[in-house]
mmCIF file of N, CA and C in Angstrom:
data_model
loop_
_atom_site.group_PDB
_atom_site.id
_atom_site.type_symbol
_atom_site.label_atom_id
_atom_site.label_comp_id
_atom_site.label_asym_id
_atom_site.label_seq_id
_atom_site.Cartn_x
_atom_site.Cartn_y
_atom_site.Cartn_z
ATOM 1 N N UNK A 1 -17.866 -140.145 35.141
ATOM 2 C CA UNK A 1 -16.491 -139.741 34.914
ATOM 3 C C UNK A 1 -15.671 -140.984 34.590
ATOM 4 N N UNK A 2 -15.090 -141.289 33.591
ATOM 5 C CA UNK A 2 -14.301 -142.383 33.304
ATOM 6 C C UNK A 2 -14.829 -143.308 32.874
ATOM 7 N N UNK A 3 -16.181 -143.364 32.888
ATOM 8 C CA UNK A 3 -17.013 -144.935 32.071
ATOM 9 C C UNK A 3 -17.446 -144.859 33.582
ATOM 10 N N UNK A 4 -18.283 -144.370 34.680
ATOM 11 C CA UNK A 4 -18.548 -144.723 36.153
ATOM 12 C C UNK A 4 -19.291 -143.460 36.418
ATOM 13 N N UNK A 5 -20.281 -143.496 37.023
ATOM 14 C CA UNK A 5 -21.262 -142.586 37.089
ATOM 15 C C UNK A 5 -20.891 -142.070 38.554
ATOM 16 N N UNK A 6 -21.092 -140.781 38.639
ATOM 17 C CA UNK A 6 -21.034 -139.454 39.979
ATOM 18 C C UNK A 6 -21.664 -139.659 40.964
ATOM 19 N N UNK A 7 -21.615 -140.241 42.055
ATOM 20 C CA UNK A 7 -22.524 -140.105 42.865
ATOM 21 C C UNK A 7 -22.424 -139.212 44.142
ATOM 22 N N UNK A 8 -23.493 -138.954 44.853
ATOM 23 C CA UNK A 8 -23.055 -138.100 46.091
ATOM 24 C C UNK A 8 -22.037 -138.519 46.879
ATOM 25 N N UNK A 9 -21.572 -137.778 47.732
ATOM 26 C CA UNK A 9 -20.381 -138.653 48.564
ATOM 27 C C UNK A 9 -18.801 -139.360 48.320
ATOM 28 N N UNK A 10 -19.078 -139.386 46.797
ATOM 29 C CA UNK A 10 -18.247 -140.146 46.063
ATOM 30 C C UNK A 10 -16.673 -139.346 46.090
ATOM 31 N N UNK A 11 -15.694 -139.685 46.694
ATOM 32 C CA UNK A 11 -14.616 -139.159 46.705
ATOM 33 C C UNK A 11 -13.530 -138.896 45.596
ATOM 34 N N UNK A 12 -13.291 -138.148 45.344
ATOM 35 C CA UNK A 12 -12.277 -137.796 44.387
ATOM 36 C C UNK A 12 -11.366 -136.894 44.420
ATOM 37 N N UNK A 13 -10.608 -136.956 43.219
ATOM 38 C CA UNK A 13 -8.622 -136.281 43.449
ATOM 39 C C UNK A 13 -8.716 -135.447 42.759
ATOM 40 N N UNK A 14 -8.311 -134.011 42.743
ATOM 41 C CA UNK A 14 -8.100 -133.124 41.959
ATOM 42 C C UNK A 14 -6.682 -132.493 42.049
ATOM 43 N N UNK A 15 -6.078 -132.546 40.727
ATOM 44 C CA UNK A 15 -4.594 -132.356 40.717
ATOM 45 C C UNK A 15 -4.131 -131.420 41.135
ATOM 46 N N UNK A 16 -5.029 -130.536 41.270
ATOM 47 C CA UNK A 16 -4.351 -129.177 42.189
ATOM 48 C C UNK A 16 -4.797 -129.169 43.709
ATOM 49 N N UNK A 17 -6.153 -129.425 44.236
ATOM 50 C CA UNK A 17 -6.665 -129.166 45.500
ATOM 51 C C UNK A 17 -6.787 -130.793 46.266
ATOM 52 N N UNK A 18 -5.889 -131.930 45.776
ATOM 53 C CA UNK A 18 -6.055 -132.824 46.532
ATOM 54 C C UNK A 18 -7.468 -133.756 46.644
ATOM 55 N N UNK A 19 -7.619 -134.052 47.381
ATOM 56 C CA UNK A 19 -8.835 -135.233 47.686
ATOM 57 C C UNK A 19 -10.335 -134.412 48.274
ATOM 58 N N UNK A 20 -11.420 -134.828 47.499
ATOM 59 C CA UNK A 20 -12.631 -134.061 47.789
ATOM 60 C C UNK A 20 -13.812 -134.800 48.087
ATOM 61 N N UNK A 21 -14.747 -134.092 47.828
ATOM 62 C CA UNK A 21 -16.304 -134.836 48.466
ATOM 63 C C UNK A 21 -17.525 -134.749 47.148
ATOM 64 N N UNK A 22 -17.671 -135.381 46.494
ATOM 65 C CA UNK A 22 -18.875 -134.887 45.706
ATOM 66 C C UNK A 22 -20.575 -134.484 46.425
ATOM 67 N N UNK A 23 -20.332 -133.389 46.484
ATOM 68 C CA UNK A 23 -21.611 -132.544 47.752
ATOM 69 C C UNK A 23 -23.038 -132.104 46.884
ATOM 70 N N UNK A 24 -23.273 -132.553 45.631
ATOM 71 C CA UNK A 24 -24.199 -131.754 44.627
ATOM 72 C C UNK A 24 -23.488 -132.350 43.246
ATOM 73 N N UNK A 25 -24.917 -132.738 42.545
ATOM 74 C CA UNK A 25 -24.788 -133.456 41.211
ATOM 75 C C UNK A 25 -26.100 -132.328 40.160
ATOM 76 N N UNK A 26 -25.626 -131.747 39.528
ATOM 77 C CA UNK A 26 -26.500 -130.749 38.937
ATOM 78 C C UNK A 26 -27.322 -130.939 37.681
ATOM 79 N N UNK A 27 -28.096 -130.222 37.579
ATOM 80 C CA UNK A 27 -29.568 -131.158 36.325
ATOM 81 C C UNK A 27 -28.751 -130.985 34.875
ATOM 82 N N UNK A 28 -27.423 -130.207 35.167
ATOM 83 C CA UNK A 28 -26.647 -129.944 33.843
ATOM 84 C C UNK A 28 -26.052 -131.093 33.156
ATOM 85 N N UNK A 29 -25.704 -131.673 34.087
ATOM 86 C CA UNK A 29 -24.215 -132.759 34.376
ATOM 87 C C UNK A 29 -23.376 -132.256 35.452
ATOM 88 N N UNK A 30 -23.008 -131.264 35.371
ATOM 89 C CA UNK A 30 -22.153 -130.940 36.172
ATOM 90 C C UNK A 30 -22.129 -131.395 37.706
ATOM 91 N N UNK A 31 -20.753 -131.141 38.652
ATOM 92 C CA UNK A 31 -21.169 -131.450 39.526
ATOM 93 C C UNK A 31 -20.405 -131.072 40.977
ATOM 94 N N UNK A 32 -20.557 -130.681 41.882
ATOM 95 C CA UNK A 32 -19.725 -129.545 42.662
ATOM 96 C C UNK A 32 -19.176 -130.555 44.282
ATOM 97 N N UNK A 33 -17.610 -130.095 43.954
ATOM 98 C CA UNK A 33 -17.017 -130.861 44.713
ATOM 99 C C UNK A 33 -16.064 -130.293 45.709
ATOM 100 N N UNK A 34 -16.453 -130.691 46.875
ATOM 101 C CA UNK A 34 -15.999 -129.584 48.437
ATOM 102 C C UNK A 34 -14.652 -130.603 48.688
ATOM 103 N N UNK A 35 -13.190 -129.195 49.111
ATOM 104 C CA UNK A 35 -12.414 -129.650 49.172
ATOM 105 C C UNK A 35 -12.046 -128.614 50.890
ATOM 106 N N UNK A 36 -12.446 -129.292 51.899
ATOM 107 C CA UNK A 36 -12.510 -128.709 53.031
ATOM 108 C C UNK A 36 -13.081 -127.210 53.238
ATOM 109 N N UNK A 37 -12.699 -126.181 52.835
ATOM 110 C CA UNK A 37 -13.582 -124.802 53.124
ATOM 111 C C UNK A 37 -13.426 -124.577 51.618
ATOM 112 N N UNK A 38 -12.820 -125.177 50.790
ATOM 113 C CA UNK A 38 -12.801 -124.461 49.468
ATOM 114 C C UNK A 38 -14.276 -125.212 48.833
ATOM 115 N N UNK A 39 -14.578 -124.762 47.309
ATOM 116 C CA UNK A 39 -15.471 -126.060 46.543
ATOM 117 C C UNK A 39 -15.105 -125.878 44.851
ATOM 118 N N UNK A 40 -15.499 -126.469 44.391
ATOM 119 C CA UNK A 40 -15.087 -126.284 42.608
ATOM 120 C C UNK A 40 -16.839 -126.925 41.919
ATOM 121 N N UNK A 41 -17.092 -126.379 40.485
ATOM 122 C CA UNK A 41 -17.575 -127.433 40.072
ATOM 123 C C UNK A 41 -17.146 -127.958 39.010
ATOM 124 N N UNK A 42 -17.424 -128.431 38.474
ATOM 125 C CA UNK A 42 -16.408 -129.879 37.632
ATOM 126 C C UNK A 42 -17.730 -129.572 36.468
ATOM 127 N N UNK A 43 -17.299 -130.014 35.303
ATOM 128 C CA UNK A 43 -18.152 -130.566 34.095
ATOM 129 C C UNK A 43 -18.156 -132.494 34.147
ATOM 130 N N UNK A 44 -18.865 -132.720 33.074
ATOM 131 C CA UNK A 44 -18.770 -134.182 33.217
ATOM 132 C C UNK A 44 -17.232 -134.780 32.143
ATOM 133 N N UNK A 45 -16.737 -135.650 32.768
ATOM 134 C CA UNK A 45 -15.661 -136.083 32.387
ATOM 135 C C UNK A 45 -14.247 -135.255 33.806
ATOM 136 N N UNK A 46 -15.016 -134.724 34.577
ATOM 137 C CA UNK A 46 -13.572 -134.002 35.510
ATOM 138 C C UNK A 46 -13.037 -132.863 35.183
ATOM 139 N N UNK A 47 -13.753 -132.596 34.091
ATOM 140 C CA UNK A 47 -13.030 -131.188 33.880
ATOM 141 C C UNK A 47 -13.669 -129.736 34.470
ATOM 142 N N UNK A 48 -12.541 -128.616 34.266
ATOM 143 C CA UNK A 48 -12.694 -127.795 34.804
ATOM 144 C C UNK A 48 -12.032 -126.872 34.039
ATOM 145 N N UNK A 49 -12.616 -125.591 33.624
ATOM 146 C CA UNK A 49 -12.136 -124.317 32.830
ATOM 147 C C UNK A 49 -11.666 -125.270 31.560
ATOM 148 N N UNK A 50 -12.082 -126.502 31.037
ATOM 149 C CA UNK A 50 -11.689 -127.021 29.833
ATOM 150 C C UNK A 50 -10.595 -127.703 29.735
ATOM 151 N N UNK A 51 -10.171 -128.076 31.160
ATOM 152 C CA UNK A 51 -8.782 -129.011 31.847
ATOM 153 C C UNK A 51 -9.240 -130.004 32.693
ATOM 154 N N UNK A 52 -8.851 -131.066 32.289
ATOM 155 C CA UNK A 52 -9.381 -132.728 33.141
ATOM 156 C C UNK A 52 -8.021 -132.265 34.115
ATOM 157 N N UNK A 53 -9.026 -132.247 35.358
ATOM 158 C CA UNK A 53 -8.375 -132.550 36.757
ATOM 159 C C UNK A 53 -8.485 -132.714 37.812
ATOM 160 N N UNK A 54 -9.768 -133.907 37.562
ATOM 161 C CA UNK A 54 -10.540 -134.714 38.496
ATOM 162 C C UNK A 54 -10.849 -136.126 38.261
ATOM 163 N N UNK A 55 -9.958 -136.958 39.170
ATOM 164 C CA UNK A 55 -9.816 -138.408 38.816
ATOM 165 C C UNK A 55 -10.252 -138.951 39.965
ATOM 166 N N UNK A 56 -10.329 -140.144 40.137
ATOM 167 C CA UNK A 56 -11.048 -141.102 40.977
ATOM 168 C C UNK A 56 -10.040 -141.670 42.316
ATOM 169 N N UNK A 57 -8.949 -141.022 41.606
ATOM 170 C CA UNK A 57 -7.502 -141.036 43.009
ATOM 171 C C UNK A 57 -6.303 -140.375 42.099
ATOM 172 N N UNK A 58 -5.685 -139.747 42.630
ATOM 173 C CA UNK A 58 -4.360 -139.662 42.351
ATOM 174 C C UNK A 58 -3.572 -140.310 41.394
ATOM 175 N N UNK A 59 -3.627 -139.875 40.406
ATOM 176 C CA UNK A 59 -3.213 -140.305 39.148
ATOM 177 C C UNK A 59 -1.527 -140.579 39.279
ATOM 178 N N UNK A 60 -0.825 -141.689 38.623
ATOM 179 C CA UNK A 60 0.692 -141.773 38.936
ATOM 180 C C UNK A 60 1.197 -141.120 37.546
ATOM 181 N N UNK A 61 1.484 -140.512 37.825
ATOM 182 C CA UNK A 61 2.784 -139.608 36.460
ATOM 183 C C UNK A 61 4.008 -139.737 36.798
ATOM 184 N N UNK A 62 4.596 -140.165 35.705
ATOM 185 C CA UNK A 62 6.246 -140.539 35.087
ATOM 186 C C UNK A 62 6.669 -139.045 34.275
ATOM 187 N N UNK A 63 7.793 -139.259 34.656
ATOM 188 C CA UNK A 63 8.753 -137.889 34.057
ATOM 189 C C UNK A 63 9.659 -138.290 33.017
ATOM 190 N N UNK A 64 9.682 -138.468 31.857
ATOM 191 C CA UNK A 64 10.435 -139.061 30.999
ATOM 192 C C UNK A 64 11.928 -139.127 31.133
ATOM 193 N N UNK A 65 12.865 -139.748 31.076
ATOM 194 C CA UNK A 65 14.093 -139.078 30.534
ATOM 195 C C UNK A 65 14.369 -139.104 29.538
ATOM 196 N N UNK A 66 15.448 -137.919 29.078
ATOM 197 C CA UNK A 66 15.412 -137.067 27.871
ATOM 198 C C UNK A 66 16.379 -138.873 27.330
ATOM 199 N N UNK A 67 16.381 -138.864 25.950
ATOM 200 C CA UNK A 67 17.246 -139.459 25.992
ATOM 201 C C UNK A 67 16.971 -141.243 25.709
ATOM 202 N N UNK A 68 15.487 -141.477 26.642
ATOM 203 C CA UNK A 68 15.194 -142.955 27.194
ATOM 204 C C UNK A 68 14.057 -143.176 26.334
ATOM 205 N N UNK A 69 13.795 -142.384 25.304
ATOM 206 C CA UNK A 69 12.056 -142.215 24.305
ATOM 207 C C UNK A 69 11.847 -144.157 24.416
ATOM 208 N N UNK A 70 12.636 -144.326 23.939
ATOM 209 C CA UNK A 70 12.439 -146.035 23.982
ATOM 210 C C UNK A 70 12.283 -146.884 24.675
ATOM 211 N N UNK A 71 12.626 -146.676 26.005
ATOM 212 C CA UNK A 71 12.558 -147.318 26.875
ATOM 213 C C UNK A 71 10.952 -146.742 27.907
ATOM 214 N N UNK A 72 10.622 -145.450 27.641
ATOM 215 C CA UNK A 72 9.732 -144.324 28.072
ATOM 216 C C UNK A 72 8.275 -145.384 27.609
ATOM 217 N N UNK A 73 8.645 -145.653 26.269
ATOM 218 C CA UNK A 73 7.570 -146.139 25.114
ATOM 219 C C UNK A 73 7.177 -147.339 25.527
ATOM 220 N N UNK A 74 8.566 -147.887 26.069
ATOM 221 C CA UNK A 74 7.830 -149.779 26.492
ATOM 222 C C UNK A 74 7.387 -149.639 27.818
ATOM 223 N N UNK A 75 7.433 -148.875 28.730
ATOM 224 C CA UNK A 75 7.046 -148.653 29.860
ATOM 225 C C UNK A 75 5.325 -147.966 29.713
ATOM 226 N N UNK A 76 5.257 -147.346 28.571
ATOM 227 C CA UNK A 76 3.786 -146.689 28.418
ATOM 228 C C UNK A 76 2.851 -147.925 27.541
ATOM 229 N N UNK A 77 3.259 -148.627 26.966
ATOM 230 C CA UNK A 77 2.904 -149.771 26.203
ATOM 231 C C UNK A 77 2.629 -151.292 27.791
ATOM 232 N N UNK A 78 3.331 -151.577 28.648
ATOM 233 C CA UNK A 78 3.183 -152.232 29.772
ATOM 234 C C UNK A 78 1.730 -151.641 30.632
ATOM 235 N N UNK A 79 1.954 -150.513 31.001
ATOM 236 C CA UNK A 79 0.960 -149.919 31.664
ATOM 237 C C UNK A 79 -0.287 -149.890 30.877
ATOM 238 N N UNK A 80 -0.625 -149.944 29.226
ATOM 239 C CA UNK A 80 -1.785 -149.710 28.677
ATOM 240 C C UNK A 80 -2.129 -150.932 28.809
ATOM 241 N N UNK A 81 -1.504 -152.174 28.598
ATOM 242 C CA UNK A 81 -1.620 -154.043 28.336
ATOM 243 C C UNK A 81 -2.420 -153.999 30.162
ATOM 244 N N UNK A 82 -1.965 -153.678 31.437
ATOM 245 C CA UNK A 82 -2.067 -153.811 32.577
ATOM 246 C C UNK A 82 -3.537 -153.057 33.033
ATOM 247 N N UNK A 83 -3.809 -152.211 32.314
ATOM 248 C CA UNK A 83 -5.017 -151.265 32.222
ATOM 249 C C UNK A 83 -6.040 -152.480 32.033
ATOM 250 N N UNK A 84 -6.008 -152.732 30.375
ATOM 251 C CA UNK A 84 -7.076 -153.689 29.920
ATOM 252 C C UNK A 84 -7.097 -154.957 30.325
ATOM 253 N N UNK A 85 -5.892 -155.407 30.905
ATOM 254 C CA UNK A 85 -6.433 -156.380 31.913
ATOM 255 C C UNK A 85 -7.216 -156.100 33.193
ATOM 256 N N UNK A 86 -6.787 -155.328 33.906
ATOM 257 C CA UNK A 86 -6.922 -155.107 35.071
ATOM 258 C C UNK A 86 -9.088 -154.590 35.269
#
């Protein structure tokens, strides 16, 4: 998932059900992830029903303001430079 391979145990965030357990890695790719009594399984890349929404933690999302496109833009341009360093 992300350039980083699945492993058992391996914890992860799902944008709707919070923080999970990777419990089963399947001969598909796929791979099924327990979120206390609930479980999901995921495709490879995090997705689910054809929607990525399984990341490696809690993803930070910004809310634009209407109005700020420019200022929105150098703030999304900082964070991509901070990525490829990082």
């Amino acid at each position: 998932m992300d350039g980083s391979p699945i492993l058992l145990n391996d914890l992860v965030w799902d944008l709707l059900l919070g923080t999970g357990k990777v419990v089963a890695i399947n001969a598909d790719g796929s791979f099924d992830v327990e979120f206390g009594t609930r479980q999901a399984t995921y495709q490879a890349g995090g997705m689910l029903a054809g929607v990525k929404r399984l990341y490696w933690a809690n993803p930070i999302q910004f809310v634009p303001p209407k109005q700020e496109t420019k200022k929105w833009q150098i703030i999304k341009n900082v964070i991509e430079l901070l990525k490829r360093e990082l």
